Amino acid sequence: MTIRLIDIAKKLNMGVSTVSEVLGDKKNCFASESNKELIRKTAREMGYIPNRMSRGMRGLPTNTIGIIGSFFSVPVISLMIDVFNSLIEKNGYFAMLGDSREEAEREKTIIREFLSRGVDGLLIQSYLDKSTLEEVIAQRVPYICYNLKFEGMNVTVDRRDGAFMVVDHLISQHAHKRIGFVYNRMETNLEKLTGYQKALTEHNIPLSDELLIKLSSKCAGVEALKPIAEQKIDAVFCTNDFIAGHLIKELKLSGRRVPEDVAVVGFDGLDIICDMIQPSLTSIRQPVEKAAELTVQLLMKKLNGQKVEEKIHYIKPTLRIGKSCGCP
């Protein structure tokens, strides 16, 4: 049986408006503190569940935050969502999740659906340009973008610096010169490509499009074997750890040794993934907790009416050394 405000009011012999004001956290409620506590206690005991969607339709806060992103593309995003959830709850909010699958149109649909349900704010891993995103949101709620370079309010790991760091390690510490760049989608890896190219240029190694190896899926490591052999590539930078792990497996199956014949490095740096791969994977570690904390902190400031500077906040990554690069 659905418990309504009128049911609570009848039990306490109070007015429905008083019960509504207390449970709706209205600022101008004149009920005494003892009555407020009694109403909340009775509501809990009766199993009352507030209709947050109804509150949103009346322009009231629903204490919900919409989180939108490609949740299952790489494990690091799943970890970030988990941290978001914990931080949002600590701030007194609940999360609504929407998986965009890296599809711009799907992202727009989810945003509109969340807005229709009265969310108070949005965290978005956006695949839209700024003007399109702002057109969809239409200033109805504050938002922060995360984990992708976005020209506006955004928190992201410095992918360019991370890629430079790990490729520079392959060159300066292991003297590799024929270094491949293995990716599955260039739109989301342009910053990593720039860092990769910068490292080669600073070491006076010629850039070559032949060293750029595109895969048709995230896990198609076998597709990279032929170009690696044909281009005589002796080291490979993979744009995420899933690709690196599958490539190492396929290299072993083909009789190539890692790192003796081909060194392999990745990007994301989750210990549970890197240590599972054999040899253990050298990768760029994304400071997920730090990025998530700053993202939520900025959104909370916006929700509290504080002015927040519209800029990209870059989080510096670190190099995680394993054995796949040739380090002992």
mmCIF file of N, CA, C and O in Angstrom, residues 25-80:
data_model
loop_
_atom_site.group_PDB
_atom_site.id
_atom_site.type_symbol
_atom_site.label_atom_id
_atom_site.label_comp_id
_atom_site.label_asym_id
_atom_site.label_seq_id
_atom_site.Cartn_x
_atom_site.Cartn_y
_atom_site.Cartn_z
ATOM 1 N N ASP A 25 11.179 19.807 3.342
ATOM 2 C CA ASP A 25 12.286 20.671 3.780
ATOM 3 C C ASP A 25 12.098 22.113 3.346
ATOM 4 O O ASP A 25 13.059 22.788 2.950
ATOM 5 N N LYS A 26 10.885 22.593 3.427
ATOM 6 C CA LYS A 26 10.626 23.983 3.048
ATOM 7 C C LYS A 26 11.212 24.931 4.086
ATOM 8 O O LYS A 26 11.085 24.720 5.298
ATOM 9 N N LYS A 27 11.853 25.984 3.605
ATOM 10 C CA LYS A 27 12.548 26.912 4.494
ATOM 11 C C LYS A 27 11.578 27.695 5.384
ATOM 12 O O LYS A 27 11.914 28.068 6.504
ATOM 13 N N ASN A 28 10.402 27.981 4.888
ATOM 14 C CA ASN A 28 9.451 28.808 5.636
ATOM 15 C C ASN A 28 8.446 27.990 6.445
ATOM 16 O O ASN A 28 7.339 28.439 6.714
ATOM 17 N N CYS A 29 8.847 26.788 6.831
ATOM 18 C CA CYS A 29 7.971 25.944 7.637
ATOM 19 C C CYS A 29 8.025 26.415 9.093
ATOM 20 O O CYS A 29 9.113 26.584 9.663
ATOM 21 N N PHE A 30 6.861 26.611 9.714
ATOM 22 C CA PHE A 30 6.816 27.158 11.071
ATOM 23 C C PHE A 30 6.518 26.089 12.124
ATOM 24 O O PHE A 30 6.222 26.417 13.278
ATOM 25 N N ALA A 31 6.579 24.816 11.763
ATOM 26 C CA ALA A 31 6.373 23.746 12.735
ATOM 27 C C ALA A 31 7.510 23.745 13.751
ATOM 28 O O ALA A 31 8.648 24.093 13.438
ATOM 29 N N SER A 32 7.197 23.353 14.981
ATOM 30 C CA SER A 32 8.226 23.293 16.028
ATOM 31 C C SER A 32 9.202 22.158 15.724
ATOM 32 O O SER A 32 8.878 21.227 14.973
ATOM 33 N N GLU A 33 10.397 22.234 16.305
ATOM 34 C CA GLU A 33 11.409 21.203 16.069
ATOM 35 C C GLU A 33 10.917 19.838 16.538
ATOM 36 O O GLU A 33 11.201 18.822 15.914
ATOM 37 N N SER A 34 10.165 19.804 17.664
ATOM 38 C CA SER A 34 9.651 18.517 18.166
ATOM 39 C C SER A 34 8.635 17.920 17.201
ATOM 40 O O SER A 34 8.630 16.705 16.951
ATOM 41 N N ASN A 35 7.780 18.772 16.602
ATOM 42 C CA ASN A 35 6.808 18.275 15.626
ATOM 43 C C ASN A 35 7.482 17.820 14.336
ATOM 44 O O ASN A 35 7.061 16.846 13.702
ATOM 45 N N LYS A 36 8.522 18.550 13.944
ATOM 46 C CA LYS A 36 9.269 18.159 12.740
ATOM 47 C C LYS A 36 9.852 16.757 12.918
ATOM 48 O O LYS A 36 9.761 15.900 12.024
ATOM 49 N N GLU A 37 10.471 16.532 14.067
ATOM 50 C CA GLU A 37 11.080 15.236 14.325
ATOM 51 C C GLU A 37 10.023 14.142 14.391
ATOM 52 O O GLU A 37 10.214 13.029 13.892
ATOM 53 N N LEU A 38 8.855 14.458 14.995
ATOM 54 C CA LEU A 38 7.769 13.493 15.094
ATOM 55 C C LEU A 38 7.244 13.121 13.712
ATOM 56 O O LEU A 38 6.991 11.945 13.419
ATOM 57 N N ILE A 39 7.099 14.115 12.837
ATOM 58 C CA ILE A 39 6.615 13.863 11.472
ATOM 59 C C ILE A 39 7.603 12.993 10.706
ATOM 60 O O ILE A 39 7.223 12.022 10.034
ATOM 61 N N ARG A 40 8.886 13.308 10.796
ATOM 62 C CA ARG A 40 9.905 12.528 10.081
ATOM 63 C C ARG A 40 9.951 11.094 10.611
ATOM 64 O O ARG A 40 10.066 10.134 9.837
ATOM 65 N N LYS A 41 9.880 10.943 11.938
ATOM 66 C CA LYS A 41 9.919 9.616 12.556
ATOM 67 C C LYS A 41 8.704 8.789 12.122
ATOM 68 O O LYS A 41 8.832 7.612 11.755
ATOM 69 N N THR A 42 7.533 9.403 12.129
ATOM 70 C CA THR A 42 6.308 8.698 11.730
ATOM 71 C C THR A 42 6.360 8.306 10.255
ATOM 72 O O THR A 42 5.947 7.204 9.874
ATOM 73 N N ALA A 43 6.877 9.202 9.430
ATOM 74 C CA ALA A 43 6.991 8.918 7.996
ATOM 75 C C ALA A 43 7.890 7.707 7.752
ATOM 76 O O ALA A 43 7.581 6.829 6.932
ATOM 77 N N ARG A 44 9.002 7.648 8.504
ATOM 78 C CA ARG A 44 9.915 6.511 8.358
ATOM 79 C C ARG A 44 9.239 5.220 8.799
ATOM 80 O O ARG A 44 9.339 4.187 8.131
ATOM 81 N N GLU A 45 8.574 5.270 9.945
ATOM 82 C CA GLU A 45 7.935 4.071 10.473
ATOM 83 C C GLU A 45 6.816 3.564 9.561
ATOM 84 O O GLU A 45 6.586 2.353 9.441
ATOM 85 N N MET A 46 6.109 4.484 8.904
ATOM 86 C CA MET A 46 4.999 4.094 8.024
ATOM 87 C C MET A 46 5.482 3.675 6.632
ATOM 88 O O MET A 46 4.710 3.174 5.823
ATOM 89 N N GLY A 47 6.779 3.909 6.379
ATOM 90 C CA GLY A 47 7.329 3.520 5.077
ATOM 91 C C GLY A 47 7.029 4.508 3.975
ATOM 92 O O GLY A 47 6.907 4.127 2.799
ATOM 93 N N TYR A 48 6.932 5.773 4.340
ATOM 94 C CA TYR A 48 6.637 6.803 3.339
ATOM 95 C C TYR A 48 7.833 6.995 2.404
ATOM 96 O O TYR A 48 8.984 7.115 2.847
ATOM 97 N N ILE A 49 7.576 7.014 1.108
ATOM 98 C CA ILE A 49 8.606 7.255 0.093
ATOM 99 C C ILE A 49 8.216 8.504 -0.687
ATOM 100 O O ILE A 49 7.169 8.528 -1.351
ATOM 101 N N PRO A 50 9.036 9.577 -0.597
ATOM 102 C CA PRO A 50 8.680 10.815 -1.293
ATOM 103 C C PRO A 50 8.734 10.655 -2.802
ATOM 104 O O PRO A 50 9.560 9.909 -3.332
ATOM 105 N N ASN A 51 7.847 11.315 -3.498
ATOM 106 C CA ASN A 51 7.812 11.313 -4.957
ATOM 107 C C ASN A 51 8.725 12.423 -5.462
ATOM 108 O O ASN A 51 8.333 13.574 -5.589
ATOM 109 N N ARG A 52 9.989 12.060 -5.736
ATOM 110 C CA ARG A 52 10.972 13.071 -6.139
ATOM 111 C C ARG A 52 10.633 13.669 -7.503
ATOM 112 O O ARG A 52 10.906 14.832 -7.773
ATOM 113 N N MET A 53 10.054 12.856 -8.355
ATOM 114 C CA MET A 53 9.683 13.361 -9.679
ATOM 115 C C MET A 53 8.625 14.458 -9.544
ATOM 116 O O MET A 53 8.665 15.477 -10.243
ATOM 117 N N SER A 54 7.689 14.264 -8.626
ATOM 118 C CA SER A 54 6.657 15.268 -8.386
ATOM 119 C C SER A 54 7.273 16.553 -7.855
ATOM 120 O O SER A 54 6.890 17.653 -8.243
ATOM 121 N N ARG A 55 8.261 16.412 -6.971
ATOM 122 C CA ARG A 55 8.951 17.604 -6.444
ATOM 123 C C ARG A 55 9.638 18.369 -7.563
ATOM 124 O O ARG A 55 9.595 19.600 -7.625
ATOM 125 N N GLY A 56 10.279 17.611 -8.467
ATOM 126 C CA GLY A 56 10.972 18.259 -9.581
ATOM 127 C C GLY A 56 10.020 19.023 -10.472
ATOM 128 O O GLY A 56 10.327 20.110 -10.965
ATOM 129 N N MET A 57 8.825 18.470 -10.691
ATOM 130 C CA MET A 57 7.834 19.129 -11.545
ATOM 131 C C MET A 57 7.344 20.433 -10.919
ATOM 132 O O MET A 57 6.909 21.345 -11.611
ATOM 133 N N ARG A 58 7.436 20.511 -9.581
ATOM 134 C CA ARG A 58 7.021 21.734 -8.896
ATOM 135 C C ARG A 58 8.179 22.698 -8.686
ATOM 136 O O ARG A 58 8.063 23.689 -7.983
ATOM 137 N N GLY A 59 9.345 22.369 -9.305
ATOM 138 C CA GLY A 59 10.503 23.244 -9.210
ATOM 139 C C GLY A 59 11.246 23.134 -7.896
ATOM 140 O O GLY A 59 12.051 24.008 -7.555
ATOM 141 N N LEU A 60 10.996 22.061 -7.137
ATOM 142 C CA LEU A 60 11.658 21.863 -5.852
ATOM 143 C C LEU A 60 12.871 20.942 -6.022
ATOM 144 O O LEU A 60 12.904 20.115 -6.937
ATOM 145 N N PRO A 61 13.879 21.050 -5.138
ATOM 146 C CA PRO A 61 15.031 20.148 -5.215
ATOM 147 C C PRO A 61 14.604 18.703 -5.023
ATOM 148 O O PRO A 61 13.722 18.407 -4.210
ATOM 149 N N THR A 62 15.222 17.799 -5.781
ATOM 150 C CA THR A 62 14.919 16.375 -5.656
ATOM 151 C C THR A 62 16.058 15.609 -4.997
ATOM 152 O O THR A 62 15.951 14.407 -4.782
ATOM 153 N N ASN A 63 17.136 16.312 -4.692
ATOM 154 C CA ASN A 63 18.318 15.693 -4.084
ATOM 155 C C ASN A 63 18.856 14.537 -4.922
ATOM 156 O O ASN A 63 19.309 13.522 -4.400
ATOM 157 N N THR A 64 18.783 14.695 -6.235
ATOM 158 C CA THR A 64 19.337 13.691 -7.138
ATOM 159 C C THR A 64 20.299 14.342 -8.127
ATOM 160 O O THR A 64 20.086 15.469 -8.569
ATOM 161 N N ILE A 65 21.354 13.615 -8.433
ATOM 162 C CA ILE A 65 22.346 14.048 -9.419
ATOM 163 C C ILE A 65 22.369 13.021 -10.544
ATOM 164 O O ILE A 65 22.459 11.818 -10.297
ATOM 165 N N GLY A 66 22.281 13.474 -11.774
ATOM 166 C CA GLY A 66 22.377 12.584 -12.920
ATOM 167 C C GLY A 66 23.826 12.411 -13.335
ATOM 168 O O GLY A 66 24.553 13.394 -13.498
ATOM 169 N N ILE A 67 24.259 11.164 -13.478
ATOM 170 C CA ILE A 67 25.622 10.863 -13.934
ATOM 171 C C ILE A 67 25.519 10.185 -15.292
ATOM 172 O O ILE A 67 24.876 9.139 -15.431
ATOM 173 N N ILE A 68 26.145 10.780 -16.292
ATOM 174 C CA ILE A 68 26.056 10.270 -17.661
ATOM 175 C C ILE A 68 27.462 10.008 -18.185
ATOM 176 O O ILE A 68 28.369 10.834 -18.017
ATOM 177 N N GLY A 69 27.653 8.860 -18.809
ATOM 178 C CA GLY A 69 28.959 8.546 -19.381
ATOM 179 C C GLY A 69 28.945 7.191 -20.042
ATOM 180 O O GLY A 69 27.936 6.475 -20.023
ATOM 181 N N SER A 70 30.072 6.829 -20.630
ATOM 182 C CA SER A 70 30.230 5.502 -21.225
ATOM 183 C C SER A 70 30.805 4.595 -20.140
ATOM 184 O O SER A 70 32.018 4.433 -20.015
ATOM 185 N N PHE A 71 29.926 4.012 -19.335
ATOM 186 C CA PHE A 71 30.326 3.371 -18.089
ATOM 187 C C PHE A 71 31.159 2.111 -18.265
ATOM 188 O O PHE A 71 31.946 1.755 -17.396
ATOM 189 N N PHE A 72 30.978 1.402 -19.367
ATOM 190 C CA PHE A 72 31.611 0.098 -19.497
ATOM 191 C C PHE A 72 32.676 0.077 -20.597
ATOM 192 O O PHE A 72 33.076 -0.992 -21.052
ATOM 193 N N SER A 73 33.137 1.247 -21.013
ATOM 194 C CA SER A 73 34.150 1.303 -22.064
ATOM 195 C C SER A 73 35.505 0.847 -21.548
ATOM 196 O O SER A 73 36.198 0.065 -22.197
ATOM 197 N N VAL A 74 35.890 1.330 -20.372
ATOM 198 C CA VAL A 74 37.135 0.909 -19.725
ATOM 199 C C VAL A 74 36.885 0.862 -18.219
ATOM 200 O O VAL A 74 36.058 1.618 -17.695
ATOM 201 N N PRO A 75 37.609 0.010 -17.485
ATOM 202 C CA PRO A 75 37.354 -0.141 -16.043
ATOM 203 C C PRO A 75 37.539 1.146 -15.251
ATOM 204 O O PRO A 75 36.896 1.330 -14.216
ATOM 205 N N VAL A 76 38.412 2.042 -15.725
ATOM 206 C CA VAL A 76 38.678 3.258 -14.954
ATOM 207 C C VAL A 76 37.417 4.117 -14.816
ATOM 208 O O VAL A 76 37.220 4.796 -13.801
ATOM 209 N N ILE A 77 36.531 4.072 -15.807
ATOM 210 C CA ILE A 77 35.280 4.840 -15.721
ATOM 211 C C ILE A 77 34.355 4.218 -14.678
ATOM 212 O O ILE A 77 33.701 4.931 -13.905
ATOM 213 N N SER A 78 34.298 2.896 -14.645
ATOM 214 C CA SER A 78 33.473 2.226 -13.640
ATOM 215 C C SER A 78 33.937 2.593 -12.235
ATOM 216 O O SER A 78 33.112 2.828 -11.338
ATOM 217 N N LEU A 79 35.250 2.666 -12.041
ATOM 218 C CA LEU A 79 35.785 3.051 -10.738
ATOM 219 C C LEU A 79 35.416 4.494 -10.410
ATOM 220 O O LEU A 79 35.025 4.809 -9.281
ATOM 221 N N MET A 80 35.501 5.363 -11.405
ATOM 222 C CA MET A 80 35.167 6.772 -11.186
ATOM 223 C C MET A 80 33.688 6.923 -10.793
ATOM 224 O O MET A 80 33.354 7.712 -9.897
#
